[in-house]
Amino acid sequence: MAKGISKEQLLNWYHQMVLIREFEDRCDHLYFVDKKITGVYLHLYSGHEATGVGALATLGPQDHVITAYRDHGIAIARGVDPKPLMAEMMGKRTGVSGGKGGSMHLASREHNFWGGYAIVGGHLPLATGIALEAQYNETGAVVISFIGDGATNNGYFHEAVNMAGAWKLPVVWIIENNFVAMGTRVEDSTAQTELHKRAIAYGIKDMGRINGQDVIEVYETVKEAVEYARTNGSVLIESLTYRYKGHGVSDKTYSERFADELRDYQENRDPITLLANRLKKEYKNIEPELEKIRAEAVKIVDESVEFALNSPDPTYEDLIAHIYVEE
Amino acid sequence: MAVKNIPMREALRQALYEEMLRDERVFIMGQEVGEWQGTHRVTMGLLNEFGKKRVRDTPISEMAIAGAAVGAAMAGLRPVAELMTINFAFLSLDAIINHAAKIHYMFNGQFKVPVVFRAASGWGNQATATHSHTPEPIFAHFPGLYVGTPSTPADAKGMLKTAIRSDNPVLFTESIALYPKPGPVPDDVDLLVPIGKADIKREGKHVTIATYARGVEWSLAAAKELEKEGIECEVVDMRWLRPLDTATLFESFKKTNRCVVVEESLPMYSFGSEIAAQLQENMFDYMDAPIKRVHAMDVPLPFAREIELMALPNAQKVINAVKEII
């Protein structure tokens, strides 16, 4: 087991990962079976848990997090209460974004979680700008910006990462490479499939590829990256992970198209199973504790669903509020 | 209070200088704003005054200039992002429309985006089809964004200062043709023009000319000529395309019962279309004649001077339009 990581911390990560998985499974059910989550967009984080949890474990509350539309797991890993998150899924007034953002636009200002963004790559220059504020005001804060593998082929990636590099801004860019952008494989999208190598082009620190299924490896690498970024500027990391569900709820053929690979990940490389096995190996008789954590996660998600179902819908006043800051 | 006659570019420069002195959070980012002193010399001397931290030359990255300005504004700074010319802002549209204009609403008021996007705008210098746009109405289409475009040096200074102090995102365009033109500007560090307030640049009782930016110049020239024939034009400078000061427009129309809309931009889905729609929906009972529109011809702008000028509005075209409805 990794040095300097306590049992308590590992169990905390296990709790977060299980909670994210349970939350996402429930969202899936609420969408397809219960029809309580509606709309056309719902992008689940299942399979990616170790990357989000391991990365965000390195940050302090003064640091910043921003991501794309696969944002539920990031919000939970950042410590946002699942109740207003679930309420947002259902478009309720009590949602983190008042029911006006939906699944793809979760944010929590008090957690320095700057949001999920739904235009591919659109949040990347925002990360650059948030890091500029940190540098400008010498706050010492670092920004972690998650990037889907698909977004690395978008002009925003080039412009935002280049600018952050030129200005030595404290951003840890983490590519979550799940090998498929919507439905197109990385090797069909770029001749340079080792996405971390883009760092070389921008003159920023290339921290290579990591096993994004292993929360400890993610934590250790990102920890080093965050410390580097705090004083030296941008870092790029490529975390290899795997998406368990389709791109979004509209993607109906994913599990058939990639059936063998998906089974391999779920059976042999699942991030939660991997961490559970390591815990069991390290600490005798830990299974009851893990069982308790799993039961707690189910309870937390149950409560979030209950909260969301019993919350009011937004009103006409909400519809017309916050178009502008009143001044 | 002292009043000085200065060109619009100097008035804008003063606005930037004074607001940067006033508020440490205000900074400028954009292409050639620093070492080059601004491609239109609006940021002249500011690098020397404030240093590289606050006058930031950027890469040629319109998406990131706009997007990073949005991020910095969300985080508490007050960026003035210069997009050099509005033509290049087409590359920034997503950051301006999907992010600057939406973030406050989409996250239920959790974040403010106090950013100003500045850009030079306008045609008529043989700049050709891709460099001659006046697309302010496109931006004014979207709730969440303010759009301002001044016609005089005093308005330029007051409007830009207001935009910088606003907690909302503002797209601010400056007519290239008006940059060198002088006008009286009060020497007042708190010269502010309220957002969404039109200004009557000339009073008259026979016809309302609703216009903005460079259109004001053509309209005032037309009004001067028409006065000789006894036609009194009221020139209403809207100044802000969003929010649109329909109250001032309607008051003027109630008096004149006629309206000509003058704009440098294109006719389809335009400022003119909007003004005409507002008047017929709200002022139908006061309407004595069709609304006439003077605008650029509905063509991409060519290089050759002769035909470029044919496509542009001018004072004579305004005179002709007024005479058609008087």
XYZ file of C-alpha atoms in Angstrom:
653
model
C 0.000 0.000 0.000
C 1.081 3.534 -0.746
C 3.147 5.341 1.800
C 1.578 8.121 3.828
C -2.009 7.350 2.942
C -3.997 6.420 6.004
C -6.633 3.744 6.268
C -9.101 6.485 7.058
C -8.277 8.305 3.850
C -8.568 5.149 1.786
C -11.939 4.389 3.311
C -13.030 7.937 2.612
C -12.090 7.508 -1.040
C -13.894 4.201 -1.107
C -16.952 5.924 0.311
C -16.854 8.679 -2.338
C -16.374 6.233 -5.196
C -19.183 3.973 -4.036
C -21.401 7.000 -3.507
C -20.731 8.247 -7.038
C -21.457 4.801 -8.509
C -24.666 4.491 -6.530
C -25.721 8.026 -7.445
C -25.138 7.366 -11.137
C -26.866 3.986 -11.123
C -29.844 5.633 -9.483
C -29.868 8.471 -12.030
C -29.906 5.865 -14.765
C -32.840 4.112 -13.137
C -34.678 7.346 -12.461
C -34.332 8.230 -16.110
C -35.093 4.986 -17.888
C -37.394 3.224 -15.437
C -39.002 5.710 -13.060
C -39.058 8.568 -15.612
C -38.414 11.019 -12.808
C -35.361 12.461 -14.494
C -36.406 13.870 -17.835
C -34.860 15.677 -20.765
C -32.361 14.469 -23.329
C -29.036 14.810 -21.530
C -27.640 12.671 -18.746
C -23.946 11.782 -18.891
C -22.901 9.350 -16.197
C -19.507 9.180 -14.499
C -19.628 5.443 -13.761
C -16.237 3.874 -14.373
C -14.326 7.144 -13.953
C -14.629 7.327 -10.175
C -10.971 6.814 -9.292
C -9.856 9.697 -11.493
C -12.232 12.255 -10.020
C -11.843 11.134 -6.427
C -8.075 10.671 -6.510
C -7.495 13.999 -8.241
C -9.723 16.102 -6.013
C -8.292 14.547 -2.843
C -5.172 16.599 -3.553
C -6.886 19.980 -3.337
C -7.642 22.337 -0.497
C -10.865 24.315 -0.220
C -9.169 27.422 -1.666
C -8.348 25.550 -4.885
C -10.609 25.381 -7.913
C -12.299 22.658 -9.942
C -13.965 22.848 -13.335
C -15.150 20.169 -15.715
C -17.320 19.355 -18.709
C -20.820 17.861 -18.789
C -19.893 14.519 -17.156
C -19.954 16.400 -13.917
C -21.991 14.490 -11.311
C -19.055 12.537 -9.975
C -16.823 15.589 -9.854
C -19.427 17.486 -7.833
C -19.708 14.616 -5.344
C -15.939 14.194 -5.119
C -15.674 17.915 -4.384
C -17.990 17.436 -1.434
C -21.223 18.900 -2.780
C -24.291 17.528 -0.985
C -26.015 14.889 -3.151
C -29.461 16.247 -2.234
C -29.313 19.481 -4.279
C -27.431 17.557 -6.954
C -30.244 15.049 -7.320
C -32.759 17.895 -7.186
C -30.960 19.511 -10.115
C -31.230 16.251 -12.065
C -34.981 16.500 -11.655
C -35.094 20.231 -12.447
C -36.241 21.215 -8.990
C -36.079 24.623 -7.386
C -33.814 23.232 -4.655
C -31.233 22.044 -7.169
C -27.691 23.409 -7.021
C -28.520 25.503 -10.077
C -32.136 26.118 -9.112
C -33.357 23.701 -11.730
C -32.100 26.008 -14.478
C -28.883 24.222 -15.322
C -29.724 20.542 -15.297
C -27.425 17.550 -15.235
C -24.699 19.190 -17.334
C -24.565 22.448 -15.377
C -23.923 21.575 -11.771
C -21.871 24.081 -9.811
C -21.259 25.151 -6.254
C -19.582 28.497 -5.671
C -18.963 27.740 -2.002
C -16.983 24.649 -2.971
C -15.006 26.498 -5.663
C -16.583 24.043 -8.047
C -17.025 26.242 -11.090
C -19.268 23.956 -12.936
C -19.996 21.478 -15.501
C -20.058 22.910 -19.010
C -21.783 21.440 -22.002
C -20.000 22.956 -24.970
C -17.064 20.630 -25.580
C -13.901 22.487 -24.604
C -15.819 25.619 -23.615
C -14.758 25.429 -19.994
C -11.052 25.188 -20.771
C -10.415 28.924 -21.242
C -12.567 29.504 -18.159
C -10.020 27.397 -16.263
C -7.280 29.588 -17.729
C -9.127 32.689 -16.549
C -9.784 31.335 -13.073
C -6.090 30.488 -12.797
C -5.254 33.985 -13.989
C -7.167 35.372 -11.033
C -5.177 33.116 -8.701
C -1.930 34.387 -10.168
C -3.116 38.022 -10.349
C -4.155 38.099 -6.707
C -1.365 35.736 -5.607
C -3.817 33.496 -3.790
C -1.671 30.381 -4.187
C -4.698 28.466 -5.464
C -4.496 25.826 -8.188
C -7.146 24.942 -10.756
C -7.859 21.355 -11.737
C -9.536 21.275 -15.113
C -10.811 17.950 -16.367
C -10.828 17.403 -20.123
C -12.487 14.642 -22.082
C -10.290 12.961 -24.674
C -12.565 14.352 -27.373
C -12.059 17.942 -26.247
C -8.335 17.707 -26.951
C -9.153 17.987 -30.656
C -11.142 21.140 -30.204
C -9.675 24.605 -30.779
C -10.470 25.636 -27.238
C -7.979 23.056 -25.935
C -5.186 24.479 -28.043
C -5.915 28.087 -27.195
C -6.606 27.631 -23.492
C -3.678 25.322 -22.741
C -1.305 27.408 -24.824
C -2.323 30.617 -23.069
C -2.034 29.015 -19.636
C 1.406 27.748 -20.635
C 2.577 31.124 -21.937
C 1.472 32.850 -18.746
C 2.645 30.074 -16.393
C -0.802 29.779 -14.866
C -1.437 27.234 -12.090
C -3.630 24.731 -13.902
C -3.472 20.953 -13.672
C -5.076 19.787 -16.891
C -6.322 16.221 -16.490
C -7.416 14.441 -19.627
C -9.893 11.719 -18.741
C -9.169 9.430 -21.645
C -11.936 6.855 -21.854
C -10.914 6.093 -25.438
C -14.121 7.235 -27.045
C -15.363 10.748 -27.781
C -19.114 10.383 -27.937
C -18.883 7.420 -30.315
C -15.556 7.949 -32.079
C -12.417 6.170 -30.913
C -9.306 8.185 -30.112
C -7.300 6.409 -32.806
C -9.837 7.529 -35.389
C -9.580 11.134 -34.220
C -5.883 11.777 -33.955
C -2.585 10.381 -35.148
C -1.049 11.082 -31.731
C -3.033 8.805 -29.455
C -0.810 9.481 -26.450
C -2.689 12.601 -25.546
C -0.339 13.680 -22.745
C 2.290 14.379 -25.408
C 0.357 17.481 -26.371
C 2.065 19.024 -23.336
C 5.341 19.040 -25.204
C 3.855 21.248 -27.922
C 2.813 23.843 -25.360
C 5.992 23.742 -23.319
C 4.183 22.718 -20.157
C 5.047 19.852 -17.825
C 4.102 16.467 -19.247
C 3.293 14.081 -16.412
C 2.512 11.252 -18.745
C -0.129 8.575 -18.580
C -1.531 7.209 -15.395
C -3.824 4.330 -14.619
C -7.031 6.197 -13.995
C -8.646 3.115 -12.459
C -6.243 3.212 -9.542
C -7.232 5.930 -7.095
C -3.892 5.790 -5.311
C -1.886 6.263 -8.495
C -4.156 9.117 -9.516
C -3.790 10.755 -6.116
C -0.023 10.482 -6.006
C 0.526 11.828 -9.518
C -1.970 14.648 -9.221
C -0.561 15.583 -5.819
C 2.843 16.069 -7.377
C 1.247 17.958 -10.275
C -0.663 20.304 -7.984
C 2.447 21.172 -5.993
C 4.333 21.783 -9.224
C 1.548 23.934 -10.675
C 1.293 26.069 -7.552
C 4.687 27.577 -8.195
C 5.708 26.659 -11.728
C 2.648 26.712 -13.968
C 0.616 24.273 -15.982
C 0.836 20.495 -16.010
C -0.855 17.951 -18.274
C -1.797 14.449 -17.149
C -3.529 11.760 -19.161
C -5.632 9.491 -16.996
C -6.660 6.278 -18.735
C -10.117 5.310 -17.657
C -13.259 3.679 -18.975
C -16.851 4.728 -19.405
C -19.386 2.150 -18.230
C -22.391 3.755 -19.862
C -23.056 5.303 -23.227
C -21.986 8.834 -23.969
C -25.326 9.989 -22.634
C -28.798 8.567 -22.369
C -29.264 8.905 -26.116
C -26.418 6.431 -26.745
C -28.260 3.121 -26.922
C -25.687 0.873 -28.604
C -22.556 1.534 -26.556
C -22.680 -1.607 -24.446
C -23.069 -3.718 -27.586
C -20.407 -1.963 -29.640
C -17.751 -2.283 -26.980
C -19.101 -5.354 -25.164
C -15.851 -7.304 -24.720
C -13.790 -4.342 -23.660
C -16.501 -3.130 -21.309
C -16.750 -6.565 -19.664
C -13.000 -6.686 -19.246
C -12.985 -3.339 -17.441
C -15.936 -4.161 -15.254
C -14.630 -7.593 -14.288
C -10.906 -6.965 -14.092
C -10.222 -3.259 -13.848
C -13.077 -1.754 -11.942
C -11.785 1.133 -9.819
C -13.986 0.342 -6.835
C -13.208 -3.380 -6.840
C -9.537 -2.575 -7.231
C -9.537 -0.357 -4.158
C -11.655 -2.854 -2.166
C -9.206 -5.648 -2.968
C -6.263 -3.575 -1.863
C -8.006 -2.647 1.357
C -8.846 -6.271 2.044
C -5.279 -7.281 1.397
C -3.878 -4.591 3.657
C -6.357 -4.641 6.496
C -7.732 -7.874 7.914
C -11.468 -8.223 8.454
C -12.257 -4.935 6.721
C -15.182 -6.349 4.746
C -17.802 -5.344 7.365
C -16.535 -1.758 7.183
C -16.789 -1.781 3.400
C -20.257 -3.236 3.626
C -21.243 -0.482 6.020
C -19.896 2.154 3.622
C -21.892 0.660 0.763
C -25.042 0.673 2.860
C -24.417 4.293 3.839
C -24.023 5.284 0.199
C -27.364 3.685 -0.648
C -28.954 5.561 2.227
C -27.459 8.905 1.167
C -28.714 8.415 -2.375
C -32.128 7.293 -1.104
C -32.339 10.488 0.890
C -31.246 12.596 -2.067
C -33.979 11.078 -4.215
C -36.539 11.615 -1.478
C -35.411 15.220 -1.111
C -35.592 15.833 -4.848
C -38.987 14.197 -5.294
C -40.437 16.294 -2.488
C -38.942 19.555 -3.728
C -40.974 22.221 -5.515
C -40.654 23.023 -9.190
C -39.201 26.381 -10.195
C -41.694 29.190 -10.703
C -42.260 31.962 -13.214
C -40.216 34.221 -10.915
C -37.328 31.762 -11.251
C -37.713 31.725 -15.027
C -37.039 35.447 -15.215
C -34.544 35.725 -12.338
C -30.775 35.992 -12.797
C -30.780 36.951 -16.457
C -28.755 39.924 -15.300
C -27.162 40.860 -12.006
C -29.431 43.514 -10.565
C -27.604 46.828 -10.268
C -16.304 71.559 -14.923
C -13.719 71.727 -17.644
C -14.726 70.366 -21.028
C -12.101 69.338 -23.565
C -12.438 68.646 -27.242
C -10.864 65.235 -27.810
C -11.195 62.406 -30.366
C -13.221 59.328 -29.487
C -10.125 57.130 -29.227
C -8.689 59.462 -26.601
C -11.993 59.480 -24.721
C -11.940 55.680 -24.662
C -8.322 55.680 -23.545
C -9.205 57.999 -20.705
C -12.031 55.720 -19.649
C -9.681 52.743 -19.485
C -6.981 54.703 -17.707
C -9.330 56.153 -15.104
C -11.088 52.872 -14.388
C -7.766 51.060 -14.022
C -6.627 53.712 -11.562
C -9.894 53.435 -9.700
C -10.084 49.651 -9.418
C -7.127 47.274 -9.120
C -9.249 44.424 -10.443
C -9.626 46.045 -13.854
C -7.135 44.807 -16.418
C -6.851 44.691 -20.204
C -6.146 41.610 -22.282
C -6.063 41.262 -26.023
C -3.972 41.168 -29.139
C -1.500 44.034 -29.436
C -2.931 46.009 -26.539
C 0.478 46.458 -24.901
C 3.726 46.767 -26.812
C 1.922 47.756 -30.026
C -0.136 50.312 -28.025
C -3.388 49.009 -29.485
C -4.106 48.540 -33.176
C -6.414 51.562 -32.967
C -4.265 53.307 -30.341
C -6.994 53.110 -27.728
C -4.626 51.487 -25.219
C -1.777 53.902 -25.984
C 0.529 54.353 -23.026
C -1.350 52.019 -20.720
C 1.334 49.315 -20.679
C 3.853 51.895 -19.577
C 1.482 53.159 -16.926
C 0.237 49.867 -15.496
C 2.739 47.186 -16.520
C 2.384 43.745 -18.035
C 0.236 42.323 -15.281
C -2.634 44.647 -16.103
C -2.073 45.247 -19.806
C -1.706 41.755 -21.188
C -0.722 40.992 -24.751
C -2.321 37.695 -25.676
C -1.690 35.060 -28.284
C -3.905 35.291 -31.383
C -6.518 33.154 -29.653
C -9.932 34.726 -29.874
C -11.689 31.791 -28.210
C -9.317 31.869 -25.265
C -9.181 35.661 -24.984
C -12.943 35.771 -24.566
C -13.147 32.541 -22.560
C -10.304 33.369 -20.182
C -11.817 36.805 -19.644
C -15.067 35.091 -18.663
C -13.229 32.819 -16.215
C -11.255 35.696 -14.701
C -14.457 37.726 -14.328
C -16.230 34.828 -12.624
C -13.314 34.579 -10.211
C -13.572 38.244 -9.242
C -11.452 40.274 -11.656
C -12.883 42.848 -14.081
C -11.323 42.107 -17.449
C -11.600 44.352 -20.459
C -10.964 41.927 -23.301
C -10.102 43.606 -26.574
C -10.974 41.540 -29.611
C -9.249 44.031 -31.923
C -12.098 44.121 -34.447
C -15.580 42.729 -34.216
C -14.859 40.561 -37.258
C -12.591 38.427 -35.107
C -15.244 38.175 -32.411
C -16.990 35.614 -34.595
C -14.276 33.263 -33.372
C -15.226 34.186 -29.804
C -18.974 33.779 -30.212
C -19.257 30.658 -28.078
C -17.453 32.184 -25.117
C -19.483 35.381 -25.402
C -22.892 33.880 -26.059
C -22.803 30.474 -24.409
C -20.719 31.454 -21.444
C -20.561 35.185 -20.680
C -24.261 35.672 -21.351
C -25.506 32.440 -19.785
C -23.419 31.650 -16.727
C -25.183 33.940 -14.269
C -28.546 32.481 -15.250
C -27.586 28.872 -15.840
C -26.054 28.474 -12.394
C -28.910 30.359 -10.745
C -26.973 33.483 -9.864
C -23.995 31.770 -8.219
C -21.495 33.533 -10.473
C -21.254 37.039 -11.869
C -19.434 37.744 -15.134
C -18.327 41.392 -15.056
C -16.438 41.367 -18.337
C -16.281 43.942 -21.127
C -15.535 42.751 -24.656
C -14.259 45.689 -26.678
C -14.007 45.643 -30.446
C -13.671 48.099 -33.297
C -16.538 47.885 -35.752
C -17.537 49.229 -39.122
C -16.879 49.315 -42.794
C -15.912 51.777 -45.477
C -12.136 51.585 -45.674
C -11.816 48.990 -48.414
C -11.378 46.447 -45.667
C -13.373 43.937 -47.751
C -16.022 41.383 -46.945
C -14.460 39.623 -43.959
C -13.206 42.767 -42.210
C -16.149 45.096 -42.592
C -18.820 43.777 -40.296
C -21.120 45.723 -38.007
C -22.857 42.755 -36.365
C -23.939 44.367 -33.086
C -27.554 43.197 -33.578
C -26.388 39.571 -33.607
C -25.002 39.986 -30.096
C -28.015 42.000 -28.983
C -30.147 38.962 -29.778
C -29.100 37.230 -26.572
C -30.454 37.921 -23.090
C -27.711 38.036 -20.483
C -25.473 40.359 -22.473
C -25.531 44.151 -22.723
C -24.550 45.714 -26.034
C -23.338 49.300 -26.220
C -21.996 51.293 -29.140
C -21.360 55.048 -28.782
C -21.613 57.875 -31.323
C -19.705 60.661 -29.574
C -16.489 60.911 -27.545
C -18.410 61.859 -24.387
C -20.753 58.903 -24.742
C -17.797 56.661 -25.541
C -16.088 57.579 -22.313
C -19.192 57.475 -20.159
C -20.522 54.267 -21.650
C -17.224 52.414 -21.395
C -16.773 53.473 -17.788
C -20.282 52.300 -16.984
C -19.643 49.019 -18.775
C -16.476 48.404 -16.774
C -18.251 49.130 -13.492
C -21.194 46.905 -14.398
C -21.488 43.471 -12.828
C -22.870 42.159 -16.125
C -21.094 41.186 -19.338
C -21.019 43.949 -21.947
C -20.175 43.774 -25.621
C -18.863 47.222 -26.486
C -18.148 48.239 -30.056
C -16.416 51.339 -31.307
C -16.913 52.636 -34.838
C -13.564 52.747 -36.613
C -14.729 55.775 -38.589
C -15.495 57.667 -35.391
C -12.167 57.028 -33.610
C -10.473 60.223 -34.899
C -13.524 62.483 -34.662
C -13.393 65.050 -31.867
C -16.132 66.122 -29.515
C -16.532 67.807 -26.140
C -15.860 65.568 -23.140
C -16.319 66.745 -19.554
C -13.241 66.228 -17.419
C -15.037 64.019 -14.903
C -13.726 60.738 -13.532
C -17.277 59.703 -12.764
C -18.716 60.492 -16.179
C -21.181 57.635 -16.524
C -23.859 56.915 -19.105
C -26.597 54.692 -17.673
C -26.939 51.293 -19.309
C -29.980 51.148 -21.556
C -30.533 54.901 -21.775
C -30.975 56.476 -25.191
C -30.092 60.103 -25.897
C -31.885 62.589 -28.099
C -29.100 64.145 -30.129
C -31.394 66.597 -31.891
C -34.967 67.533 -31.171
C -37.603 67.752 -33.883
C -41.298 67.255 -34.393
C -41.802 65.805 -37.877
C -39.942 62.530 -37.910
C -38.034 60.352 -35.459
C -34.728 58.994 -36.692
C -33.787 55.994 -34.549
C -30.121 55.220 -34.890
C -26.820 54.505 -33.128
C -23.055 54.818 -33.543
C -22.049 56.054 -36.991
C -25.693 56.325 -38.028
C -25.975 59.336 -35.727
C -23.492 61.277 -37.861
C -25.420 60.594 -41.082
C -28.710 61.351 -39.380
C -27.546 64.682 -37.954
C -26.143 65.695 -41.344
C -29.451 64.754 -42.983
C -31.404 66.648 -40.326
C -29.356 69.767 -40.981
C -30.169 69.643 -44.684
C -33.838 68.836 -44.139
C -34.164 71.769 -41.747
C -33.613 74.054 -44.732
C -36.798 72.628 -46.205
C -38.709 73.020 -42.975
C -38.537 69.359 -41.953
C -37.574 68.922 -38.317
C -36.002 65.557 -37.487
C -35.645 64.177 -33.978
C -32.463 62.110 -33.869
C -32.661 59.441 -31.165
C -29.298 57.840 -30.469
C -30.220 54.507 -28.890
C -26.602 54.019 -27.652
C -27.368 50.574 -26.195
C -28.903 47.912 -28.435
C -29.585 45.857 -25.310
C -31.289 46.862 -23.176
C -33.166 48.890 -25.765
C -34.634 52.150 -24.488
C -38.054 51.770 -26.056
C -39.520 54.296 -23.602
C -37.510 57.162 -25.113
C -38.207 55.885 -28.626
C -41.960 55.669 -28.002
C -42.097 59.160 -26.462
C -40.439 60.585 -29.533
C -42.711 58.643 -31.866
C -45.823 59.856 -30.074
C -44.718 63.358 -31.015
C -43.624 62.735 -34.619
C -45.792 59.758 -35.661
C -43.134 58.840 -38.215
C -39.860 56.948 -38.003
C -36.816 56.307 -40.130
C -34.305 53.773 -38.779
C -30.670 54.359 -39.709
C -27.955 51.788 -39.176
C -24.605 50.877 -40.641
C -25.433 47.189 -40.441
C -27.308 44.815 -42.736
C -31.092 44.812 -43.154
C -32.193 41.246 -42.502
C -33.154 40.436 -38.859
C -31.647 43.765 -37.884
C -31.840 46.789 -35.570
C -34.227 48.252 -38.124
C -36.410 45.158 -38.071
C -36.563 45.299 -34.280
C -37.420 49.013 -34.104
C -40.112 48.578 -36.753
C -41.587 45.618 -34.888
C -41.545 47.464 -31.561
C -43.303 50.475 -33.067
C -46.011 48.550 -34.869
C -46.708 46.377 -31.836
C -46.789 49.208 -29.321
C -47.361 52.458 -31.204
C -49.769 51.426 -33.947
C -52.323 54.045 -32.997
C -49.727 56.794 -33.340
C -48.407 55.658 -36.705
C -49.007 57.960 -39.665
C -46.607 56.401 -42.183
C -44.668 53.206 -42.849
C -41.375 52.811 -40.980
C -38.489 53.369 -43.384
C -35.104 51.755 -43.002
C -31.696 53.012 -44.120
C -28.934 50.442 -43.876
C -26.051 48.869 -45.698
C -26.987 47.057 -48.886
C -27.641 43.368 -48.460
C -24.330 42.328 -50.041
C -20.905 41.233 -48.798
C -18.678 44.304 -48.956
C -16.362 44.492 -51.993
C -12.863 45.949 -52.179
C -13.253 48.497 -55.001
C -13.945 51.926 -53.525
C -16.564 52.893 -56.084
C -18.884 49.995 -55.381
C -18.045 49.792 -51.699
C -19.460 53.299 -51.197
C -22.573 52.357 -53.164
C -23.313 49.711 -50.564
C -22.929 52.018 -47.568
C -25.596 54.219 -46.029
C -24.987 57.965 -46.052
C -26.726 61.244 -45.247
C -28.323 61.505 -48.675
C -29.960 58.109 -48.259
C -31.354 59.281 -44.924
C -32.712 62.450 -46.555
C -34.381 60.383 -49.267
C -35.974 58.048 -46.726
C -37.338 60.920 -44.647
C -38.830 62.576 -47.723
C -40.617 59.368 -48.666
C -42.719 59.455 -45.497
C -43.199 63.186 -44.924
